Amino acid sequence: MMKDLAMHIMDIVQNSISAGATLIQVSINESAKDDTYLLTITDNGKGIPAEMIEKVTDPFVTSRTTRKVGLGLPLLKQHADSTGGSLKLESKEGSGTVVIATFGLTHFDRQPLGDIAGTMVLLAAANLKIRFVYEHTTPDGEYRFDTDEVNEMLEGMSISEASVMRFLKEMINENLKEIKISG
Amino acid sequence: MGQVKSLADLRKIKEDLQGKMSLRENSNNPESLVQIRVAMATCGIASGAKQVMEFFIEEFDKRNIQAVVTQTGCMGYCFAEPTIEVTLPGQAPVVFGYVDTKKADDIIEKYVKNGELVDGIIPVNYETIEKK
Ligand SMILES: Nc1ncnc2c1ncn2[C@@H]1O[C@H](COP(=O)(O)OP(=O)(O)O)[C@@H](O)[C@H]1O
Ligand code: FES
Ligand SMILES: [Mg+2]
């Protein structure tokens, strides 16, 4: 269903958007030493009620009314588990949610990252009022993309302009290559 | 050249754009623009909604059509993802299902440019599974 991590990220971030978040932070941390690949998605949305939090990784839990079963979090959990990792959720009603997925860095079943640059840029362009931060750390270094900084440079011009989007995508890809991210 | 791009390089892109923007007519009035909303729920994402959204943004730019492309959450049409909602200026929104890049191209050339209908329209009062 989800072919790569970027697709999962696109989907999990939708939960944050639905929860009314104004700041959404996606972090990836690769550790060769521990052989782990850590994905963290943090938002300042409305949070998940305590009685619901243990249940949301169960495919039969959703607060949506258009479909009876939830899907996004269980799919991510299944993927993380299959690589020897895990999925954890931390949330406080009224202040936000953190989704922490751990994968085995070199595990055969870990899907590739995919088009993370395009995903972050598209999210930013389609949700102009939300601040998105993307951080990626590898043994070779660290890269950070923050739409607040982009908007400061753009001085009123929109991130959603096609040429701005093209540029940002290339910029992120080049910087990720510099820190030698894993596929 | 050979340098890794940084945000400082955005200035050039911005200046080029400013030149073009002053030539655009409708940019101050979103009501007069074509509006597209792509459904970005789990079902949509799994079936290629991102590619479809990128296609619209790129092609509107290339074909010089002023449009606003945004996303929505689940519209409830799991069976027909990816789905999009197209609103032409002054008209009621129309929902199209099973949109791949080929269908998207048809929608731009026929519906957006000439108002001709293309296959795959979902009646907006279609019963979503919730109502059954
Ligand atoms: N970041 C979040 N903030 C608030 N609620 C959330 C968040 N992530 C998930 N939820 C809750 O968990 C439910 C299940 O999420 P998910 O597995 O993605 O399925 P779906 O989004 O299709 O309902 C959501 O319906 C929502 O109620
Ligand atoms: S749940 Fe399938 S499209 Fe919304
Ligand atoms: Mg979801």
Short mmCIF file of C-alpha atoms in Angstrom, two decimals, chain B residues 2-127:
data_model
loop_
_atom_site.label_atom_id
_atom_site.label_comp_id
_atom_site.label_asym_id
_atom_site.label_seq_id
_atom_site.Cartn_x
_atom_site.Cartn_y
_atom_site.Cartn_z
CA GLY B 2 28.69 22.76 -8.27
CA GLN B 3 27.70 24.46 -5.04
CA VAL B 4 24.92 23.00 -2.96
CA LYS B 5 21.86 25.23 -3.16
CA SER B 6 20.87 27.21 -0.11
CA LEU B 7 18.00 29.52 0.78
CA ALA B 8 20.10 32.49 -0.32
CA ASP B 9 19.69 31.27 -3.92
CA LEU B 10 15.94 31.76 -3.59
CA ARG B 11 16.39 35.47 -4.14
CA LYS B 12 17.04 34.96 -7.83
CA ILE B 13 13.94 32.80 -8.24
CA LYS B 14 11.93 35.43 -6.43
CA GLU B 15 13.14 38.25 -8.67
CA ASP B 16 12.34 36.28 -11.84
CA LEU B 17 8.89 35.60 -10.48
CA GLN B 18 8.24 39.19 -9.56
CA GLY B 19 8.79 40.14 -13.17
CA LYS B 20 6.25 37.55 -14.33
CA MET B 21 3.73 38.31 -11.61
CA SER B 22 3.28 41.89 -12.65
CA LEU B 23 2.09 40.56 -16.01
CA ARG B 24 -0.57 38.36 -14.50
CA GLU B 25 -4.09 39.64 -14.50
CA ASN B 26 -6.06 37.84 -11.85
CA SER B 27 -3.54 37.20 -9.13
CA ASN B 28 -5.33 39.42 -6.64
CA ASN B 29 -8.65 37.69 -6.96
CA PRO B 30 -8.62 33.96 -6.14
CA GLU B 31 -12.35 33.74 -7.01
CA SER B 32 -11.44 34.26 -10.63
CA LEU B 33 -8.94 31.39 -10.64
CA VAL B 34 -9.39 27.70 -11.30
CA GLN B 35 -9.30 25.88 -7.97
CA ILE B 36 -8.29 22.26 -7.50
CA ARG B 37 -8.38 20.34 -4.27
CA VAL B 38 -6.72 16.93 -4.13
CA ALA B 39 -7.98 14.46 -1.50
CA MET B 40 -5.00 13.43 0.61
CA ALA B 41 -6.31 10.72 2.92
CA THR B 42 -4.63 7.34 3.33
CA CYS B 43 -6.53 5.82 0.38
CA GLY B 44 -5.67 8.77 -1.87
CA ILE B 45 -1.99 8.80 -0.93
CA ALA B 46 -1.70 5.04 -1.44
CA SER B 47 -3.18 5.37 -4.91
CA GLY B 48 -0.99 8.22 -6.15
CA ALA B 49 -2.57 11.52 -5.05
CA LYS B 50 0.85 13.15 -4.60
CA GLN B 51 1.87 12.54 -8.23
CA VAL B 52 -1.48 13.88 -9.39
CA MET B 53 -1.13 17.03 -7.31
CA GLU B 54 2.44 17.62 -8.53
CA PHE B 55 1.25 17.11 -12.10
CA PHE B 56 -1.42 19.80 -11.80
CA ILE B 57 0.99 22.31 -10.26
CA GLU B 58 3.65 21.72 -12.93
CA GLU B 59 1.27 21.66 -15.87
CA PHE B 60 -0.70 24.77 -14.88
CA ASP B 61 2.63 26.55 -14.69
CA LYS B 62 3.82 25.21 -18.07
CA ARG B 63 0.51 25.85 -19.81
CA ASN B 64 0.19 29.29 -18.30
CA ILE B 65 -3.10 28.68 -16.55
CA GLN B 66 -3.66 30.56 -13.34
CA ALA B 67 -4.90 28.12 -10.74
CA VAL B 68 -4.79 27.36 -7.05
CA VAL B 69 -3.96 23.76 -6.18
CA THR B 70 -4.48 22.70 -2.58
CA GLN B 71 -5.30 19.54 -0.67
CA THR B 72 -8.16 18.34 1.48
CA GLY B 73 -8.44 15.41 3.80
CA CYS B 74 -10.68 12.47 3.14
CA MET B 75 -13.64 13.18 0.90
CA GLY B 76 -15.08 9.72 1.50
CA TYR B 77 -14.63 8.31 -1.98
CA CYS B 78 -12.21 5.50 -1.06
CA PHE B 79 -13.35 3.42 -4.02
CA ALA B 80 -12.42 6.10 -6.56
CA GLU B 81 -9.12 7.48 -5.28
CA PRO B 82 -7.30 9.55 -6.25
CA THR B 83 -10.14 12.04 -6.31
CA ILE B 84 -10.01 15.75 -6.94
CA GLU B 85 -12.49 18.59 -6.77
CA VAL B 86 -12.34 21.18 -9.53
CA THR B 87 -14.01 24.56 -9.26
CA LEU B 88 -14.04 26.74 -12.35
CA PRO B 89 -14.61 30.45 -11.74
CA GLY B 90 -18.28 31.12 -11.02
CA GLN B 91 -19.27 27.43 -11.22
CA ALA B 92 -20.24 24.68 -8.79
CA PRO B 93 -17.43 22.30 -7.73
CA VAL B 94 -17.15 19.04 -9.68
CA VAL B 95 -15.54 15.90 -8.20
CA PHE B 96 -13.53 13.59 -10.46
CA GLY B 97 -12.48 10.09 -9.43
CA TYR B 98 -9.75 7.64 -10.54
CA VAL B 99 -7.51 10.55 -11.53
CA ASP B 100 -4.09 9.54 -12.81
CA THR B 101 -1.81 11.88 -14.75
CA LYS B 102 -3.45 10.95 -18.03
CA LYS B 103 -6.90 11.75 -16.70
CA ALA B 104 -5.48 14.91 -15.15
CA ASP B 105 -4.21 15.98 -18.56
CA ASP B 106 -7.71 15.42 -20.00
CA ILE B 107 -9.26 17.43 -17.20
CA ILE B 108 -6.95 20.37 -17.94
CA GLU B 109 -7.36 20.26 -21.71
CA LYS B 110 -11.11 19.57 -21.84
CA TYR B 111 -12.75 20.69 -18.62
CA VAL B 112 -10.52 23.48 -17.37
CA LYS B 113 -9.81 25.03 -20.76
CA ASN B 114 -13.16 24.46 -22.50
CA GLY B 115 -15.69 23.48 -19.86
CA GLU B 116 -16.27 20.12 -21.62
CA LEU B 117 -17.09 17.27 -19.28
CA VAL B 118 -14.83 14.23 -19.10
CA ASP B 119 -15.42 10.72 -17.71
CA GLY B 120 -15.13 9.94 -14.06
CA ILE B 121 -17.33 12.58 -12.51
CA ILE B 122 -18.68 11.55 -9.14
CA PRO B 123 -22.10 12.98 -8.31
CA VAL B 124 -21.45 15.07 -5.20
CA ASN B 125 -24.46 13.65 -3.44
CA TYR B 126 -23.09 10.13 -3.94
CA GLU B 127 -23.67 8.10 -0.78
#
